[in-house]
Coordinates of C-alpha atoms and ligand atoms in Angstrom, one line a residue:
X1 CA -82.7 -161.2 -123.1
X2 CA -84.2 -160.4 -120.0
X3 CA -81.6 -159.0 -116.8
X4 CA -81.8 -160.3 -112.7
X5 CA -79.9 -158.7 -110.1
X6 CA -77.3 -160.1 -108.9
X7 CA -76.8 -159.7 -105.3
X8 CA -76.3 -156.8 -103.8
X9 CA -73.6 -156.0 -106.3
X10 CA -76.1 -153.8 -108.1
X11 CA -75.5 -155.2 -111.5
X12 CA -78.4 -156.7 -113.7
X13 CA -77.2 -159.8 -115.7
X14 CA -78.3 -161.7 -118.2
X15 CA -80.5 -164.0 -116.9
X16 CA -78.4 -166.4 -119.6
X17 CA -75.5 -165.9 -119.8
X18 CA -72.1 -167.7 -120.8
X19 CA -69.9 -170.2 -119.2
X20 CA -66.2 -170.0 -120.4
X21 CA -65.2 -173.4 -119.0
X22 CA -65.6 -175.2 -122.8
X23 CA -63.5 -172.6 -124.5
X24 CA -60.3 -173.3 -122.1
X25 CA -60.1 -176.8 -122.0
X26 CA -61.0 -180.1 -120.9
X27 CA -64.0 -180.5 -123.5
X28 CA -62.2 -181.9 -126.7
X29 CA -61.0 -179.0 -129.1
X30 CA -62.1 -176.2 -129.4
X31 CA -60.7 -173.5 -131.7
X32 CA -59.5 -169.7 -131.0
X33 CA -61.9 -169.0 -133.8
X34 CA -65.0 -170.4 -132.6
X35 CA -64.4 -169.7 -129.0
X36 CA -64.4 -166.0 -130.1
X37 CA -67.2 -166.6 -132.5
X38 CA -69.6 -168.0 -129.3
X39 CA -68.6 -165.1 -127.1
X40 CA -69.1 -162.7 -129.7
X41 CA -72.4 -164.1 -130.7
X42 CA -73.5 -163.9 -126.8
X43 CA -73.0 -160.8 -126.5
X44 CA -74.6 -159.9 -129.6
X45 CA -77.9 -161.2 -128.1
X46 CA -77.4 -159.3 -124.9
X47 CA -75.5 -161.5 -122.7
X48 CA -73.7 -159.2 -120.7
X49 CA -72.1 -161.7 -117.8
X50 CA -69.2 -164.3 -118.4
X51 CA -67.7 -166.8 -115.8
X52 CA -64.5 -168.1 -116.5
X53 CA -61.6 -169.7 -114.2
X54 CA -57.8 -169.5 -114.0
X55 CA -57.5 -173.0 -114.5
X56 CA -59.6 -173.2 -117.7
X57 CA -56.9 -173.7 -120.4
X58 CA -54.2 -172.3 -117.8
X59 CA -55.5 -168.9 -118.8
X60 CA -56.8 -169.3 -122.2
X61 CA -60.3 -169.1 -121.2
X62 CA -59.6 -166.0 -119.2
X63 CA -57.5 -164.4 -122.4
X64 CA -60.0 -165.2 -124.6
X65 CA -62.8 -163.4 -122.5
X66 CA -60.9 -160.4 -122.6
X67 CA -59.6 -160.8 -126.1
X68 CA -63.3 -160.1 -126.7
X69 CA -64.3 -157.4 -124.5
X70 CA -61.5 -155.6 -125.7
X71 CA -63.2 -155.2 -129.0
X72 CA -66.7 -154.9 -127.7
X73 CA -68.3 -151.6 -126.5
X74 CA -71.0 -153.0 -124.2
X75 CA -70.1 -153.1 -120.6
X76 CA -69.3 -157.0 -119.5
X77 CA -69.1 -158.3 -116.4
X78 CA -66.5 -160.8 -115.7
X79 CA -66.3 -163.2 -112.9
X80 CA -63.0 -165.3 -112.7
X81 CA -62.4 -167.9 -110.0
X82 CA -59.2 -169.0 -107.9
X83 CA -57.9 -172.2 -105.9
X84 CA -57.7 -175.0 -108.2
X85 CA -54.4 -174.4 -109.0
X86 CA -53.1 -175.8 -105.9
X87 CA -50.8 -179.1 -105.7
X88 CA -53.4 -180.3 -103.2
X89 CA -56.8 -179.3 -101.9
X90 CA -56.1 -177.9 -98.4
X91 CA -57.7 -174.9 -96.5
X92 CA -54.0 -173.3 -95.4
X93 CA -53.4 -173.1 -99.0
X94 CA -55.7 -170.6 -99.0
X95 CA -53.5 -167.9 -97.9
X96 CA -52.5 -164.1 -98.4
X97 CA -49.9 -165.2 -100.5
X98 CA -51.0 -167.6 -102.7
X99 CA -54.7 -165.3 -103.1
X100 CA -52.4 -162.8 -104.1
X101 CA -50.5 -164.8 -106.4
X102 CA -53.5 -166.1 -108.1
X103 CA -55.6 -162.7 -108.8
X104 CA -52.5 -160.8 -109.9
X105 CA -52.5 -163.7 -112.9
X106 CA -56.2 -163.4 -113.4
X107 CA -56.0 -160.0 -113.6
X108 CA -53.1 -160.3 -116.3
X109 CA -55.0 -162.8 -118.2
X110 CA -57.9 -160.6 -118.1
X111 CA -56.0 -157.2 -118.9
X112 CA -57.2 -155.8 -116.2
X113 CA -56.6 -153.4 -112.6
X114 CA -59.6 -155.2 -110.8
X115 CA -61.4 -158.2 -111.3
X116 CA -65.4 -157.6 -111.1
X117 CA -66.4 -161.0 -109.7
X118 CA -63.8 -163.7 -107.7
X119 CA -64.7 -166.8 -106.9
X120 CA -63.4 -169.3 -104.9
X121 CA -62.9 -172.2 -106.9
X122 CA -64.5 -175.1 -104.8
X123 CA -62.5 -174.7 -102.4
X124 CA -62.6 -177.9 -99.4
X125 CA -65.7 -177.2 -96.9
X126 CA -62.5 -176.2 -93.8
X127 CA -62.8 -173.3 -95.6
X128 CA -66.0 -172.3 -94.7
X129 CA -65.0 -172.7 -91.3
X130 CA -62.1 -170.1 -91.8
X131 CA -63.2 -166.7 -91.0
X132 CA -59.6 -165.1 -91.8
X133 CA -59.9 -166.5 -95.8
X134 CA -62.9 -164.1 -96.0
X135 CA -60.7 -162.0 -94.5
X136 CA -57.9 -161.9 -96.8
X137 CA -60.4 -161.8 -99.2
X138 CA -62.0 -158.2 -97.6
X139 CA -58.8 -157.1 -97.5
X140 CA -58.1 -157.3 -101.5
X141 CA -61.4 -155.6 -102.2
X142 CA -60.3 -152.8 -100.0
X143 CA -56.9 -152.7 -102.3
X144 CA -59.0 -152.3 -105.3
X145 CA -57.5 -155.3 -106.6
X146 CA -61.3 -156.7 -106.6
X147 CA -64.9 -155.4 -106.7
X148 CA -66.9 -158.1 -105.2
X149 CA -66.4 -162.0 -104.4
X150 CA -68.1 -164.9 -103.6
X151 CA -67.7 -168.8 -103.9
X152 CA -68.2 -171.5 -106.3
X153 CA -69.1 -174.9 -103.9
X154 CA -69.6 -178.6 -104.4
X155 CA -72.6 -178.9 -101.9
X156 CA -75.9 -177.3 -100.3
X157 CA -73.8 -177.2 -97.0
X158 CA -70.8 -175.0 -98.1
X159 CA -73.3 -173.0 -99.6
X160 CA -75.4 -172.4 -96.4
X161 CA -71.9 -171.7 -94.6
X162 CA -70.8 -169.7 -97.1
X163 CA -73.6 -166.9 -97.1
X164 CA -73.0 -166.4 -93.4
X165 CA -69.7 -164.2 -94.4
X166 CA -71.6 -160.7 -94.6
X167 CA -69.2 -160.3 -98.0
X168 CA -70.0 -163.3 -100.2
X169 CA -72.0 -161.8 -102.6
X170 CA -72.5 -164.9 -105.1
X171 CA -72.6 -168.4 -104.6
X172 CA -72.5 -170.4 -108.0
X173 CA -73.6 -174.2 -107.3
X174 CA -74.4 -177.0 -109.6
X175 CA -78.1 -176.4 -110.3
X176 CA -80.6 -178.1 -113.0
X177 CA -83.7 -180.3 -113.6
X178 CA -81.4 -183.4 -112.4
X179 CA -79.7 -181.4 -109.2
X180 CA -82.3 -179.6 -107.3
X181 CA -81.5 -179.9 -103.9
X182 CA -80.1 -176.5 -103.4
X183 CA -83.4 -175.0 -104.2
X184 CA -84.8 -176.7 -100.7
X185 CA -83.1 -175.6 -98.3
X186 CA -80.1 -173.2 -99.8
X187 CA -82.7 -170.8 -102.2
X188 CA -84.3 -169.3 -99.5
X189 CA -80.9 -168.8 -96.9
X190 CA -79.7 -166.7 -100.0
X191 CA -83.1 -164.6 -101.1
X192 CA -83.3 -163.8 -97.1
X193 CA -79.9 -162.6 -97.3
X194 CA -79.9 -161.4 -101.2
X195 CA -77.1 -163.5 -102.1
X196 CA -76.5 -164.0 -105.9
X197 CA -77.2 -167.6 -107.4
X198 CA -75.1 -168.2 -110.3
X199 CA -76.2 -172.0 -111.6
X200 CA -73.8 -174.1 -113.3
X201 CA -73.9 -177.3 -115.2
X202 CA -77.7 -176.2 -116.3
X203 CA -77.1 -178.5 -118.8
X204 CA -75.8 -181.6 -116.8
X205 CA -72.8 -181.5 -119.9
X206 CA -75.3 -181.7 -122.5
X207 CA -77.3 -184.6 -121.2
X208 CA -80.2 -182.3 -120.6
X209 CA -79.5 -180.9 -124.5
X210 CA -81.5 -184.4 -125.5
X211 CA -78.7 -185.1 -128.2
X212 CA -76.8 -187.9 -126.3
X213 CA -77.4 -191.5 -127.7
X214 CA -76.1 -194.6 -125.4
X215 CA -72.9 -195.1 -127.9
X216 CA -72.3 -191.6 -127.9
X217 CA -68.6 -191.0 -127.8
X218 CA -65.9 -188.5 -125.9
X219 CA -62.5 -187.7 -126.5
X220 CA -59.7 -188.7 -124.9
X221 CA -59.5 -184.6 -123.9
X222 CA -62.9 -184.3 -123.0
X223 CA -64.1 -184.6 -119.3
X224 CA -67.1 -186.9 -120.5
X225 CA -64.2 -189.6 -121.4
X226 CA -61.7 -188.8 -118.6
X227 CA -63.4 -187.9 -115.8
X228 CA -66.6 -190.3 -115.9
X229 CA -66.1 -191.8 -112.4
X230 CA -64.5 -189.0 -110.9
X231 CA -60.9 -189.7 -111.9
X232 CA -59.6 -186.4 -111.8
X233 CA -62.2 -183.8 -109.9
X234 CA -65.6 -184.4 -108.2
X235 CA -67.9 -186.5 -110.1
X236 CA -70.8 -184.4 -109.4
X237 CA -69.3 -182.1 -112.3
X238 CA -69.6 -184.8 -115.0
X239 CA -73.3 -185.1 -116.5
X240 CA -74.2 -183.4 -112.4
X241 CA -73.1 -187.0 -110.9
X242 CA -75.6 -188.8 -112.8
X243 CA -75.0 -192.3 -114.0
X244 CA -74.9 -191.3 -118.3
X245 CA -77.4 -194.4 -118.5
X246 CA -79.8 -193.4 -116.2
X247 CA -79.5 -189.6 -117.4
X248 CA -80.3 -190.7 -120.8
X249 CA -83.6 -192.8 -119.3
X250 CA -84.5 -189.5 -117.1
X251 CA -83.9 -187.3 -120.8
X252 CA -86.2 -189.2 -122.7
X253 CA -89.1 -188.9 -119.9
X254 CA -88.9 -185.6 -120.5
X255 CA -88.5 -184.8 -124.0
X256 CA -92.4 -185.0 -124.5
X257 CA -92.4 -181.9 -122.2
X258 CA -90.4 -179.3 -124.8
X259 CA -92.8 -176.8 -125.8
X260 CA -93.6 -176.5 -129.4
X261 CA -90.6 -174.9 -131.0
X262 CA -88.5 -175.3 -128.6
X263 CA -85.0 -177.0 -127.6
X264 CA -84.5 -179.4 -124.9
X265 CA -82.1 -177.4 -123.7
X266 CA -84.2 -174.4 -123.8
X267 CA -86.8 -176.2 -121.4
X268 CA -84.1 -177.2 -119.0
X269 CA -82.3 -173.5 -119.0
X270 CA -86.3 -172.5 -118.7
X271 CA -86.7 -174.9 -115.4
X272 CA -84.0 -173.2 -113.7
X273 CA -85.2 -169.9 -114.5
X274 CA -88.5 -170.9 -112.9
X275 CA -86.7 -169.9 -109.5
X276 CA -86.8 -166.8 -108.8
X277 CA -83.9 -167.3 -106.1
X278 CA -81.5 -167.9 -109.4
X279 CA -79.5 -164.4 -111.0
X280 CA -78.6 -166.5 -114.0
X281 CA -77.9 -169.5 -115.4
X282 CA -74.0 -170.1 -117.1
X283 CA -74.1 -172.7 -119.9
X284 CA -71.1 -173.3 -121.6
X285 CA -71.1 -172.6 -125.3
X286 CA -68.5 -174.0 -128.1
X287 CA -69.9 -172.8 -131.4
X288 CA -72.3 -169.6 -131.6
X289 CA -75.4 -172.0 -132.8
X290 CA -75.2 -173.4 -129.1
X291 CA -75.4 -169.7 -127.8
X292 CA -78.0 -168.9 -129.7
X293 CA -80.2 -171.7 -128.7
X294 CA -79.2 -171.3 -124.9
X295 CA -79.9 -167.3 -125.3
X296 CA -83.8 -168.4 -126.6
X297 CA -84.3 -169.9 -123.2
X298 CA -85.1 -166.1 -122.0
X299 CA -87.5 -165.6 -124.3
X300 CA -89.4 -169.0 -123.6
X301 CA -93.1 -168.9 -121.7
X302 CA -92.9 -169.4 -118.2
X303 CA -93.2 -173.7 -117.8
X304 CA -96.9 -175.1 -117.0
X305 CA -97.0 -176.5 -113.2
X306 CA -97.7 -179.9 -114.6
X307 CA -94.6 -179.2 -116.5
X308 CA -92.6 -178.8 -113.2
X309 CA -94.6 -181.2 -111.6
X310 CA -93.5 -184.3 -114.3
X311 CA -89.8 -183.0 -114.3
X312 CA -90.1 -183.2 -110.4
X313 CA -91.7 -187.1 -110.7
X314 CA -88.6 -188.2 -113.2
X315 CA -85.8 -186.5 -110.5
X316 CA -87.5 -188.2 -107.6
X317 CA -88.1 -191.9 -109.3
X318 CA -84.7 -191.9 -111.6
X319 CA -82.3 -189.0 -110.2
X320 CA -83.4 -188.5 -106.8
X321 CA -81.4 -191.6 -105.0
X322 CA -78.6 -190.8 -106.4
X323 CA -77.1 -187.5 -106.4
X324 CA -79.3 -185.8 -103.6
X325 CA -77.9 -186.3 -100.0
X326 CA -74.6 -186.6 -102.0
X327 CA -74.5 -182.9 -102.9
Ligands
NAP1 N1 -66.3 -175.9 -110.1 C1 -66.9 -174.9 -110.8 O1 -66.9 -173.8 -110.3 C2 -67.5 -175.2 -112.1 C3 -67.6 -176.5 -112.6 C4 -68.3 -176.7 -113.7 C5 -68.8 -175.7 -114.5 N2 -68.6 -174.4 -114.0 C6 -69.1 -173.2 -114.8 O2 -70.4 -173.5 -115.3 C7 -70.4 -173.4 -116.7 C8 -71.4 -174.4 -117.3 O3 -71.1 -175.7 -116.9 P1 -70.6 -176.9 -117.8 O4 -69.9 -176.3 -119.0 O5 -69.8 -177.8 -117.0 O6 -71.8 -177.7 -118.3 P2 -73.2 -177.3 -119.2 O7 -73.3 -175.9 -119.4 O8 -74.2 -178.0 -118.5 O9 -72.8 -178.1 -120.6 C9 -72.1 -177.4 -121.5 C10 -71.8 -178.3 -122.7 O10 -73.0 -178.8 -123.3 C11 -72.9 -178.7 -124.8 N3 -73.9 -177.7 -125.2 C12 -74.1 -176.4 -124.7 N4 -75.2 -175.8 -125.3 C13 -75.7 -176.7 -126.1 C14 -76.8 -176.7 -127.0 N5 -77.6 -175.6 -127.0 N6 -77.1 -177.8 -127.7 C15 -76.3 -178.9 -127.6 N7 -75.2 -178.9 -126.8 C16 -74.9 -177.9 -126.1 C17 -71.5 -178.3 -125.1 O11 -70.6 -179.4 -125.2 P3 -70.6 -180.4 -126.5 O12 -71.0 -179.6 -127.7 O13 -69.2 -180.9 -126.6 O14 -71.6 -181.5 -126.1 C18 -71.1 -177.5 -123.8 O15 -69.7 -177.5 -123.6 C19 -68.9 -173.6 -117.1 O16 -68.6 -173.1 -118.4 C20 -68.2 -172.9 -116.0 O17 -68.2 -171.5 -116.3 C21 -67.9 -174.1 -112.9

């Protein structure tokens, strides 16, 4: 596994490392047991960075994570987010209360006195324009109650707001071979100002995995099913916004590109690791054989340019239209 830094937090992370979104909820079942077994086996191959969320399981994600570290001696870092837990999405629910409220239940879940990373959880763009949130925020690493923060955002624009607050010290942003906008005109904004880049959804929900056939099926329980047309959150987190028809078009363009021995989902975690502007990339993993094969992406050659270049031709002729002024 190789390490970035992240920030200017100081910490070096696993340039893979884990998503804890899967293990909570919202993906179909998955069990106590192999949601320990996939953390476990990440750290075992050096991952040393977890991202998780209040809302994830109401908790369970966030219990699980530190069921774990409990009984691990390597030092982990662990970034939880806030905010989604509000009736509705509005910036004055962002308040000292509430903030409050929501870190000292993180930081039960997570058996804890401080939390290491906090996000804000996609929180509407007002909130960008909301000096006093970053405030509040200040004010609760000054209490000790948090190390460092930063923001979790929907689009390039939050994220260029976002790293004017001198604070943020992460922005994590849906980032892979089917969303590359951010690395335009966002990448350099945070490299200038040596903001963290934590990319999520690397693997569009396991469209960029290559396993996906046209009658593949999803649970009831399982985003994939229920949240296909952005029923119940923003689309864009759903297979990154792409139509699953068209993604599965775009996959099989690229599939002649997977080096020799490798996954597809080791060349896609690969592409984002091209950029240098990235800290690390999350993937979520159910079962330890995924973590495995997501960890192997480190250890994978740097891509070819006319590997870049091809995955740039399939984005712009099959993704490009749709998902890139969206986000
Ligand atoms: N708003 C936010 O802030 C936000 C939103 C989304 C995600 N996130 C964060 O980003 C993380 C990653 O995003 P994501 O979970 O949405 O999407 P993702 O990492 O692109 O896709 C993960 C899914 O792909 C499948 N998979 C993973 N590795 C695989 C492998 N090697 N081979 C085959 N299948 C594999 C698994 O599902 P199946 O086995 O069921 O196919 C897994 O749950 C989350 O865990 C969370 O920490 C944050």
């Amino acid at each position: 596994m190789k390490y970035r830094t992240l920030g200017r937090t100081g910490w070096k992370v696993s340039e893979v490392s884990f998503g804890g979104w899967a293990i909570g909820g919202d993906w179909g079942k998955v069990s106590d047991a192999d949601a320990c077994a996939a953390l476990h086996q990440a750290v075992d191959l050096g991952v040393n960075f977890i991202d998780t969320a209040d809302v994830y399981g109401k908790g369970r994600s966030e219990r699980l994570v530190s069921s774990v570290k409990k009984n691990r001696k390597e030092e982990i870092i662990v970034a939880t987010k806030v905010g989604r837990r509000l009736p509705w999405q509005v910036a004055e629910g962002y308040d000292r209360r509430n903030l409050t409220a929501w870190v000292e239940d993180s930081l039960r879940n997570l058996s804890t006195d401080a939390l290491d990373l906090l996000q804000l959880h996609c929180p509407p763009t007002e909130v960008y324009y909301r000096p006093a949130v970053f405030g509040l925020l200040d004010d609760l690493v000054k209490e000790g109650k948090v190390r460092y923060y930063g923001v979790s955002v929907e689009k390039v624009e939050e994220a260029l707001k976002a790293v004017e607050f001198p604070n943020v010290q992460t922005v994590q942003i849906i980032f892979n071979c089917f969303r590359q906008r951010p690395a335009g005109l966002f990448f350099p904004q945070a490299k200038r100002r040596q903001v963290g880049i934590l990319a999520r959804v690397p693997l569009a929900s396991g469209l960029l995995t290559g396993k996906f056939r046209r009658d593949s099926q999803f649970l009831n329980d399982d985003h994939r099913n229920f949240n296909r047309h952005g029923e119940r959150f923003d689309v864009g987190e759903t297979f990154s916004g792409v139509d699953f028809e068209n993604g599965l078009n775009a996959v099989e363009e690229i599939r002649p590109l997977v080096p020799a021995g490798a996954s597809m989902a080791q060349l896609a975690l690969r592409w984002i690791l091209m950029f240098d502007a990235v800290s690390c990339v999350i993937p979520s993993g159910k079962r330890p054989e995924q973590v495995v094969d997501n960890c192997h992406a480190s250890a994978l050659e740097a891509l070819a340019p006319e590997v870049m270049a091809s995955i740039q031709r399939t984005y712009d002729r099959r993704i490009r239209e749709q998902v890139h002024q969206r986000w």
